[in-house]
XYZ file of C-alpha atoms in Angstrom:
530
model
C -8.576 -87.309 20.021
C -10.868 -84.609 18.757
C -9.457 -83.197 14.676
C -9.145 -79.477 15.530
C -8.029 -78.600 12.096
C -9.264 -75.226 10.912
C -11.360 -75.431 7.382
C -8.161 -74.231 5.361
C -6.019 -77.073 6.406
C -8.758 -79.196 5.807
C -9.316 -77.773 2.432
C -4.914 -77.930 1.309
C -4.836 -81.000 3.120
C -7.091 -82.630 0.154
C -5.633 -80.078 -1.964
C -2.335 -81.451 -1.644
C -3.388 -85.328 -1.661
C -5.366 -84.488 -4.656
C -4.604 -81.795 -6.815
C -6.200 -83.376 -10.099
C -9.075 -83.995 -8.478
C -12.186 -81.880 -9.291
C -13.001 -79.650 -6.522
C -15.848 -77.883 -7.693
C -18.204 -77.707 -10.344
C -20.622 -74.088 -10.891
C -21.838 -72.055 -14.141
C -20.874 -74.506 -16.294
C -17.322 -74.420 -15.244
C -15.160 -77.281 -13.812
C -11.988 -76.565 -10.879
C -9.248 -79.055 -10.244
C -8.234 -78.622 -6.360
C -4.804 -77.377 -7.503
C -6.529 -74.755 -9.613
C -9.161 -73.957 -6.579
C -6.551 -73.439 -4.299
C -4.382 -71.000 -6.261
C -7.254 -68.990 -7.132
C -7.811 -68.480 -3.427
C -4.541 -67.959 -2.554
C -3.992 -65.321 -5.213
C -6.997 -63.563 -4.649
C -5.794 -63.446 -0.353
C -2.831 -62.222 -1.808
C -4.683 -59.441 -3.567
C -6.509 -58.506 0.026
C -3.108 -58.005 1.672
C -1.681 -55.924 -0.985
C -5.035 -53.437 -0.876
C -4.483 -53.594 2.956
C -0.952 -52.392 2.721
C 0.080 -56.234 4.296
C -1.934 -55.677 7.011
C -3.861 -59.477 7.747
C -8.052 -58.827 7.669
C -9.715 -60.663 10.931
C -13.015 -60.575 8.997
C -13.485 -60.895 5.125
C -16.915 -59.785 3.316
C -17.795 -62.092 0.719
C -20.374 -60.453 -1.803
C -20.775 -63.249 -4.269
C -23.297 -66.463 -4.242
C -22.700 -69.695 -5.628
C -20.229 -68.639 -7.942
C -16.453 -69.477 -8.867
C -15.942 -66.008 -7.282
C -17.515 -66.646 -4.040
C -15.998 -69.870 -3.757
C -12.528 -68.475 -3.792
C -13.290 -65.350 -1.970
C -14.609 -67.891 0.687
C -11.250 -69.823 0.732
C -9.330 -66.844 0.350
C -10.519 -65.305 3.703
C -9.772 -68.782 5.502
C -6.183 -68.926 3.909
C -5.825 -65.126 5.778
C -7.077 -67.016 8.904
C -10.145 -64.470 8.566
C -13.416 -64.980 8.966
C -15.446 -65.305 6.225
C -18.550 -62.840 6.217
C -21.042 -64.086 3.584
C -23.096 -61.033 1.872
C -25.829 -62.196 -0.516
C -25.395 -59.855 -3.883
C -29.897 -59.573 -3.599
C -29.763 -58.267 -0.380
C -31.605 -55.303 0.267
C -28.581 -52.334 0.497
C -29.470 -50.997 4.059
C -29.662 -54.070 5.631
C -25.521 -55.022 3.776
C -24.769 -52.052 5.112
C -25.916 -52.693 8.444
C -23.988 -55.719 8.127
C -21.508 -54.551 7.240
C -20.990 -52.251 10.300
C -21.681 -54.581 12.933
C -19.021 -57.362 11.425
C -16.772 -54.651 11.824
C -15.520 -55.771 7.904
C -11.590 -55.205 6.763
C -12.760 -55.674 3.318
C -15.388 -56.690 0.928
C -14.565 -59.410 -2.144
C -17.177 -58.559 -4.726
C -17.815 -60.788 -7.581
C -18.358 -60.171 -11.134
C -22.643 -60.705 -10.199
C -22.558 -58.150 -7.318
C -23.891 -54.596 -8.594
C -22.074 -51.543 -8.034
C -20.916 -52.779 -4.375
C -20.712 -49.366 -2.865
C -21.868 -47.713 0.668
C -19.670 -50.396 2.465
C -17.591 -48.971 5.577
C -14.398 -50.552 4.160
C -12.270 -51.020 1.229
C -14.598 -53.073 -1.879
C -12.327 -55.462 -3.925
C -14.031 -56.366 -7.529
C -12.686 -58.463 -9.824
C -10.185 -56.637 -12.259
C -10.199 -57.384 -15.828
C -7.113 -59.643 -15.184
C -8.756 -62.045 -12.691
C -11.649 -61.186 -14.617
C -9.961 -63.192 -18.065
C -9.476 -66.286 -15.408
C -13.484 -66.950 -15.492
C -13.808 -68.520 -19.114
C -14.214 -71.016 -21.166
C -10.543 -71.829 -21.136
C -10.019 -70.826 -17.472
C -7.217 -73.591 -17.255
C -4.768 -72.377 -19.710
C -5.615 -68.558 -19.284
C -5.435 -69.025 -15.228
C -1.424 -70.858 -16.392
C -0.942 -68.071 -18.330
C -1.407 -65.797 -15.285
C -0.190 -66.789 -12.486
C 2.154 -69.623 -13.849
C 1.863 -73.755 -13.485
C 4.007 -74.450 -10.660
C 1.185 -74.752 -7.628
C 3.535 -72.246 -5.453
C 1.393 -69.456 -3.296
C 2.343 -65.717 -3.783
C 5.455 -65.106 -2.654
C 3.910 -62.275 -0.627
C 2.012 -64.432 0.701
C 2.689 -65.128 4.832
C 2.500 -68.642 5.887
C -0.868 -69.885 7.195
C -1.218 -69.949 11.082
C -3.303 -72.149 12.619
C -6.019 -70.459 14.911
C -8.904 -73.007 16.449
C -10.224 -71.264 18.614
C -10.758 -67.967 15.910
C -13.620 -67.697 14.248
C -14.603 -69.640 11.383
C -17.647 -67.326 10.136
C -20.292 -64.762 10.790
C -23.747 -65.660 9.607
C -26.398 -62.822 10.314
C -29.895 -64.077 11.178
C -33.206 -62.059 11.737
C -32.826 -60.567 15.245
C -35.988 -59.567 16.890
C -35.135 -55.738 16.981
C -35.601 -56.166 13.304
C -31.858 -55.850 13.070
C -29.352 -58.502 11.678
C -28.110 -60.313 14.289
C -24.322 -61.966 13.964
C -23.407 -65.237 15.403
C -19.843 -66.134 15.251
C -18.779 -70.054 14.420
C -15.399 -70.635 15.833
C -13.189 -72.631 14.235
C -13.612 -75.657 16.817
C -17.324 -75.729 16.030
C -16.831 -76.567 12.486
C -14.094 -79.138 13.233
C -16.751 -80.866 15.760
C -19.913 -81.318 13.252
C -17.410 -81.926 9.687
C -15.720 -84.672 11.886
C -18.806 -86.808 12.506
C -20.661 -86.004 9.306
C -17.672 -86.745 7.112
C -17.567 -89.880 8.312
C -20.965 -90.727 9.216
C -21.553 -90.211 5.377
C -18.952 -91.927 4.052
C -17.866 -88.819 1.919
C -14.847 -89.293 0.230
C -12.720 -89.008 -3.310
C -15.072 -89.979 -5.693
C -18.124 -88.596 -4.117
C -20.126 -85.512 -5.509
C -22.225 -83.682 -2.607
C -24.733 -80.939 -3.741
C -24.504 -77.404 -2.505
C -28.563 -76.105 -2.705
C -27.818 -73.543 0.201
C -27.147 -69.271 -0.331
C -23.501 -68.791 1.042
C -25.808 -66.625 3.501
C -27.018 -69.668 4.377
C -25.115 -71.923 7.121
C -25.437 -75.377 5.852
C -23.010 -74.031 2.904
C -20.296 -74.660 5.168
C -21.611 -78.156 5.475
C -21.464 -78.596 2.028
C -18.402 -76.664 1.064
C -16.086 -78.549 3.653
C -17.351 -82.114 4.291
C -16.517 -82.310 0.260
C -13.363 -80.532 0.607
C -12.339 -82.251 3.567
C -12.023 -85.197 1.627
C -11.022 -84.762 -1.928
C -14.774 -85.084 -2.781
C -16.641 -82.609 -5.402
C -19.113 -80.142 -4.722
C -21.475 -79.886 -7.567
C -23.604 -76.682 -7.365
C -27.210 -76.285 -9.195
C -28.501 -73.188 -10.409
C -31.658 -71.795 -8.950
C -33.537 -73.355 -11.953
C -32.117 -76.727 -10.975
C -33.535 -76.974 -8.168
C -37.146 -77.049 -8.981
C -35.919 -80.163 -11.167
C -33.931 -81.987 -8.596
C -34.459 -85.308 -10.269
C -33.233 -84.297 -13.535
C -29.989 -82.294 -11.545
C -29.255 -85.553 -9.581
C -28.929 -88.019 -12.646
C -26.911 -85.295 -15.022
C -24.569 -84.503 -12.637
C -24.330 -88.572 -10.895
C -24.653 -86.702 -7.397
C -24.310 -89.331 -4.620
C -25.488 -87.094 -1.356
C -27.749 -84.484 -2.019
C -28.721 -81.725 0.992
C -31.770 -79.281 0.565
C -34.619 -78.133 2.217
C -37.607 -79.899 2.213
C -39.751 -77.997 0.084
C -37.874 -78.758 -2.739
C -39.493 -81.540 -3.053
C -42.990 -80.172 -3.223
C -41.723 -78.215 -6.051
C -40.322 -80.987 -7.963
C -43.627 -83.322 -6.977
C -45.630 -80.092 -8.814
C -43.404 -80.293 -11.675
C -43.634 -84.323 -11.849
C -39.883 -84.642 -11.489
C -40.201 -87.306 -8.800
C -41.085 -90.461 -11.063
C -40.642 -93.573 -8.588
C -36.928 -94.876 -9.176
C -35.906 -91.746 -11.021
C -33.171 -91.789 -8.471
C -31.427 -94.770 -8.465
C -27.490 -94.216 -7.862
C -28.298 -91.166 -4.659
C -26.773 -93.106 -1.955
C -27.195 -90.521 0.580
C -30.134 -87.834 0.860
C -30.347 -85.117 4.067
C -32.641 -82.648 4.454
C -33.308 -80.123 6.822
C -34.107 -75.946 7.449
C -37.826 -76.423 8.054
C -39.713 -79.247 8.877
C -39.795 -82.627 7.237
C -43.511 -84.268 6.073
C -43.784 -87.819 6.117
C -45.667 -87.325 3.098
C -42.878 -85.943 1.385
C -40.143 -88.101 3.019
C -42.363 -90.668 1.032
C -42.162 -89.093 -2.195
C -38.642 -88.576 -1.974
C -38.209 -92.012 -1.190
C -40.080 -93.851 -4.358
C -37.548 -91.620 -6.278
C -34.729 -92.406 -4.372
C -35.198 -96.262 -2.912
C -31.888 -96.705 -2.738
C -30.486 -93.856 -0.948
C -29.961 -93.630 2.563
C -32.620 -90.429 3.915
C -31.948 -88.889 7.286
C -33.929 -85.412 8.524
C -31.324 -83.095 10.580
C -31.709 -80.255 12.840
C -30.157 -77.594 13.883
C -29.730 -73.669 14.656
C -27.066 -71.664 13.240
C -26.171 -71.314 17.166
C -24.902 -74.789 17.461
C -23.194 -75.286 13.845
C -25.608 -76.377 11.091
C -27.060 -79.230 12.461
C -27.215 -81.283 16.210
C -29.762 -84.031 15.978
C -30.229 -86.566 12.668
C -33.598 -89.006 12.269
C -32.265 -92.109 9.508
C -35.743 -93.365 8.703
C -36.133 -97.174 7.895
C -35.188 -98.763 4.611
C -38.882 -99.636 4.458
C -41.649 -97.470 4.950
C -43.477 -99.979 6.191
C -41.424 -99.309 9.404
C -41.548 -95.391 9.491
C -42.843 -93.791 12.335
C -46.418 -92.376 12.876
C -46.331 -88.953 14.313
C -49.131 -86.834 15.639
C -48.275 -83.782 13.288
C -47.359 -85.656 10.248
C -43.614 -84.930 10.379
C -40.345 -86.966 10.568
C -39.109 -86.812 14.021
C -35.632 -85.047 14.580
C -34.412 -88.063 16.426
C -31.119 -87.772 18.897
C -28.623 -84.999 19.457
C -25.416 -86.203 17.842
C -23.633 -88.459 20.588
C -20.895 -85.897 21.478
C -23.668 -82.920 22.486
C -25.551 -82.634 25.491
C -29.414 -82.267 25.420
C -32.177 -80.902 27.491
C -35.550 -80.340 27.141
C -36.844 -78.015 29.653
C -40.768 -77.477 30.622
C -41.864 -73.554 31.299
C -40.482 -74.120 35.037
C -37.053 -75.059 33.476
C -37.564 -78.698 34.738
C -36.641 -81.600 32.799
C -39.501 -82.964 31.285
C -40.457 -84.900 27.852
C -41.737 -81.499 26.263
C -40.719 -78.280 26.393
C -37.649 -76.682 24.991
C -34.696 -78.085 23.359
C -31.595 -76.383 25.267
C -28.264 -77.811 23.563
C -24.242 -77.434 24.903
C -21.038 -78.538 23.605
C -18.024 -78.695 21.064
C -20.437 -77.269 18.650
C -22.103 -74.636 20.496
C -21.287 -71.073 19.486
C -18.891 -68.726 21.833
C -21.935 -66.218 22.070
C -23.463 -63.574 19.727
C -21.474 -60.898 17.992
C -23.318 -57.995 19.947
C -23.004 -59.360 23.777
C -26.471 -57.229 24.024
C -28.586 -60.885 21.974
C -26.781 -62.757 25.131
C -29.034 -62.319 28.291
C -31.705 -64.978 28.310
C -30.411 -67.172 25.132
C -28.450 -69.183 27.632
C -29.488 -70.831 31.169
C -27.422 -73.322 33.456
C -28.617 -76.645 34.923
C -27.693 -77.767 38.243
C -29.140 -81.193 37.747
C -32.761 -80.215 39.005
C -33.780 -76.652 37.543
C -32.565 -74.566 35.027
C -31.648 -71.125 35.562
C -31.209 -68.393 32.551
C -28.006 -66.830 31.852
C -29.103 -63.239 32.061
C -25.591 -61.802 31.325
C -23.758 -59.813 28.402
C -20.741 -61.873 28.849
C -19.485 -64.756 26.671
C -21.380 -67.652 28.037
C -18.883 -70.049 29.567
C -19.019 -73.724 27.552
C -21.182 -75.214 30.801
C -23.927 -73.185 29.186
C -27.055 -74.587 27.367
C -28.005 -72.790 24.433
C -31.511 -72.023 24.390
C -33.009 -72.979 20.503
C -36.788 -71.763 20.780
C -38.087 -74.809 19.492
C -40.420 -76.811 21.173
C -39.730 -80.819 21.030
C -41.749 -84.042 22.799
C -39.622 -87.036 23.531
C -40.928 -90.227 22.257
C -40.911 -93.792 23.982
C -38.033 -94.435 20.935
C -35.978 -91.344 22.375
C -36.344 -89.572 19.301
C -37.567 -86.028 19.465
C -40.118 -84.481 17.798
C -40.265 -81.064 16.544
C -43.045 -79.310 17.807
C -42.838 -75.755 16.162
C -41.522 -72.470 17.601
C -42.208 -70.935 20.672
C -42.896 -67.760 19.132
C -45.442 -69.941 17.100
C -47.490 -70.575 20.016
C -50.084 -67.758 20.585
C -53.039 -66.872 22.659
C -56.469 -66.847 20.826
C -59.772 -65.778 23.188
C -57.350 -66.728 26.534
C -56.774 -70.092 24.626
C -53.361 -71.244 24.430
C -53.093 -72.848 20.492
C -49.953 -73.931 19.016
C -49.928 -73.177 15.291
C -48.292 -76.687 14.193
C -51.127 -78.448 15.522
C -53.692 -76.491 13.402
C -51.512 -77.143 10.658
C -50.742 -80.827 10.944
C -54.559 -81.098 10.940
C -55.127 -79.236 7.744
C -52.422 -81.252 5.766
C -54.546 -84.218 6.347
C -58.139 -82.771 4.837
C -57.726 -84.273 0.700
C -56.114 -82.350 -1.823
C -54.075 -80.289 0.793
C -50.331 -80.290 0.362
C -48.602 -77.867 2.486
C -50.246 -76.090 5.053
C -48.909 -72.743 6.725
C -51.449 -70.847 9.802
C -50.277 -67.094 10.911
C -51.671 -64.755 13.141
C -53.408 -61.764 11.127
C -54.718 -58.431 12.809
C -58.385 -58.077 12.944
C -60.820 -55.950 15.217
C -61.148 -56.568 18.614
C -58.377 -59.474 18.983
C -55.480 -60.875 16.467
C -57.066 -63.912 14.552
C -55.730 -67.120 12.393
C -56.116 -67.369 8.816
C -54.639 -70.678 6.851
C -52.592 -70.653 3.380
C -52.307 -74.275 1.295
C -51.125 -75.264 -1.838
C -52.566 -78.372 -3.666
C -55.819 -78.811 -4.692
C -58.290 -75.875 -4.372
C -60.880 -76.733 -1.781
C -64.250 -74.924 -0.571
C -63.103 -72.946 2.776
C -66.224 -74.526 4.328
C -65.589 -78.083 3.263
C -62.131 -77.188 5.021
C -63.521 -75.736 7.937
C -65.838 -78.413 8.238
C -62.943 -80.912 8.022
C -61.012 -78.806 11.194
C -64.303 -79.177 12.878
C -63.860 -82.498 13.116
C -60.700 -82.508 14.940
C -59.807 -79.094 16.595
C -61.653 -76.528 19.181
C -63.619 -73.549 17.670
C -61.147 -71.573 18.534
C -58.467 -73.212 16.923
C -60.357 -73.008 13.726
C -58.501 -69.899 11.321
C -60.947 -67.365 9.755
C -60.337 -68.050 6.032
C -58.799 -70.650 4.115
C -56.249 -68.968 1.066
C -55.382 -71.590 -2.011
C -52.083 -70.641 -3.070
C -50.398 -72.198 -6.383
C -47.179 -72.242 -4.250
C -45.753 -70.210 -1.056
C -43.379 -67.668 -1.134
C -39.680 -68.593 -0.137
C -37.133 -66.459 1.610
C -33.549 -65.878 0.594
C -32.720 -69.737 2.257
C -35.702 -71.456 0.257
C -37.729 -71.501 3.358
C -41.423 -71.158 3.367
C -41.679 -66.681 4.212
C -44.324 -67.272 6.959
C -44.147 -63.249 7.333
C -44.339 -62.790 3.549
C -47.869 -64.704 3.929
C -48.877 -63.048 6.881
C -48.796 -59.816 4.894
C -50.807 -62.074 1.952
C -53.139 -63.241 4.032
C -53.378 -59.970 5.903
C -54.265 -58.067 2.551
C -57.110 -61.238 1.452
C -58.876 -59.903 4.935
């Protein structure tokens, strides 16, 4: 029987079996699960005393990485709200259209969130008395304040169970240019931590990285697969993790999570020395596609550690399909793009892959339903054509503001080929595939080919305005190369027209708020280099 237990009683569950355990480690600071958990519960005690005792349904959290956010973050699950992360760097407008469309009770701001103001709803900073709690000697001043016997608030309620409420809201780009909210219930959560805790083997004892912006879904991953299970979760500063290496050894982490380019970072900054790795047992990345070239990099680090590439939207809870590559990379797969495959949806999802007809077929769409699949976005108006049924033959979009009922695949935008193995293989976006001179050209393809030409280490092709028609123009890092010698070397292997106007050497590329390559940041870049 499926474990529908909401993310709090996973969290006091482990809390309870072991309260001297170390629950989290950030800033330099180190939290026993007893001490965790009565921060949170004192600081959802502080929520229901500025609401007059009224219970929130949705909890702002402006605080990232941080003991603060952490808290805030239990805090709101204690209330059985749902947590609404808010990074502290966001632009203003767009927290405050946030904000509004979460429909927030209340906003926890930490101690590194900046005159939180222009929010719709009440803001609750830190006061200098919670404020004493973050130092040095946060163990004996925390006693000091709320007292050593473990017992909540007394004006606290008791929790109440709610699976099918919603977990949290995590707001996405939306194609209007407006944040767009998708809800994960409860039940989603319970689905993916289930398998992954124990797929993983993540228990007391082990020490899982959190890499990821609370903004950032796979947070959750982090945050409750370790405190499911009286594990620690050991979180890097942003400087850390351009020195993953050095991060993994100091802090004897034993699964480690992170998007890909991380590694290209740490390969620039020679922090990869083969067998500089050699206690990570378990390494998972995912976010943006996976190289084989750096899957091999990561691996003469780390020969010892398991390394699997996930996928997943935010739509269907973090992640939905795993790739373990082979202990020896003698046996790792050859791709035609250069990336690990995504491999199989996790065994308790249902998969399609849908050709422009909606027909089954080995390439085409990726279309995903089950336990894990979202209830639908937090606007009904993103709804119509995200969804489509399947009577066995044909698929037919959901064109509908309603809730889409659970029979309902989810439609991810990504484009996937199934191999003889089963495994898929992410193509690229569908949005990535434009038309060039009536030619139909998928981006990743010109791509994949450019990563091969020598010196070339990551390889990103946009679509740049010019006169007369929209053109391609190519950034890469590595090694700078002449722009014909690169052309020359696309020659070789691609159409004319697939070949991109100019060639831009970039020392690295610019990373969005989840430490994802900003393809729109270098389509501006590239725009401006003509």
């Amino acid at each position: 029987m499926a474990d529908r237990r909401t993310l709090h009683e996973r969290f006091a569950a482990s809390a309870a079996a072991h309260p001297g355990r170390t629950a989290l480690e950030t800033e330099g600071r180190v939290l026993s699960y007893a001490d965790l958990r009565r921060l949170a519960e004192h600081t959802a005690a502080r929520v229901l005393d500025a609401l007059g005792g009224r219970r929130p349904e949705r909890v702002g959290v402006l605080a990232n990485r941080s003991v603060a956010a952490y808290a805030s973050y239990l805090a709101a699950q204690r209330l059985g709200a749902a947590a609404v992360p808010l990074g502290p760097e966001v632009a203003p407008a767009r927290l405050t259209a946030i904000a509004g469309a979460a429909a927030l009770d209340v906003v926890l701001a930490g101690p590194e969130a900046a005159d939180p103001t222009g929010f719709p709803c009440p803001v609750l900073p830190f006061d200098e008395t919670f404020n004493e709690t973050f130092n040095e000697t946060f163990n004996e001043t925390f006693n000091e304040t709320f007292g050593e016997t473990g017992e909540p608030p007394a004006d606290l309620p008791p929790y109440e169970p709610r699976p099918d409420a919603v977990a949290y809201i995590v707001f996405t780009s939306g194609s209007t240019g407006t944040p767009k909210g998708v809800p994960v219930l409860q039940r989603n959560a319970a689905a993916v931590l289930d398998y992954a805790t124990d797929r993983y083997g993540i228990g007391p004892g082990s020490r899982v990285s959190q890499t990821f912006d609370l903004t950032f879904d796979p947070t959750a991953w982090d945050m409750f697969t370790a405190w499911s299970t009286g594990a620690t979760l050991v979180v890097p500063a942003r400087s850390d993790l351009v020195r993953p290496a050095r991060f993994v050894r100091e802090h004897r982490i034993t699964h480690w999570f992170s998007v890909p380019s991380v590694i290209t970072y740490a390969q620039r900054l020679r922090d990869l020395a083969p067998d500089s790795l050699p206690e990570l047992r378990w390494t998972l990345f995912g976010g943006e596609p996976l190289t084989l070239e750096q899957a091999a990099a990561w691996h003469r680090a780390a020969p010892g550690s398991v390394l699997e590439n996930l996928y997943g939207p935010t739509e269907v809870t973090v992640s939905c399909t795993q790739y373990r590559l082979p202990a020896d990379p003698a046996d790792w797969p050859v791709t035609a793009n250069g990336t690990v495959p995504i491999g199989t949806p996790y065994p308790h999802l249902d998969a399609l892959v849908l050709d422009h007809e909606g027909r089954p077929s080995d390439e085409g769409e990726l279309c995903l339903r089950g336990p894990q699949r979202f209830p639908g976005y937090l606007d009904p108006a993103e709804n119509p054509g995200r969804f489509v049924s399947f009577d066995g033959d044909r698929a037919t979009v959901y064109d509908d503001r309603a809730a889409p009922g659970a029979e309902l695949y989810y439609r991810t935008g990504d484009r996937v080929r199934r191999g003889a193995d089963g495994a898929l293989l992410h193509l690229g976006r569908l949005d990535q595939q434009v038309k060039i001179r009536g030619h139909r050209v998928e981006l990743g393809d010109i791509e994949a080919a450019l990563r091969t030409a020598d010196g070339v280490t990551e390889a990103v092709v946009v679509v740049v305005p010019a006169a007369g028609e929209p053109s391609l123009a190519a950034a890469y890092t590595g090694t700078p190369r002449s722009p014909l010698a690169l052309r020359a070397h696309l020659t070789d292997r691609l159409p004319v027209y697939m070949l991109p106007r100019g060639f831009t050497h970039l020392d690295a590329f610019p990373l969005n708020a989840n430490r994802k390559t900003d393809r729109r940041a270098l389509a501006r870049i590239l725009s401006a280099h003509g």
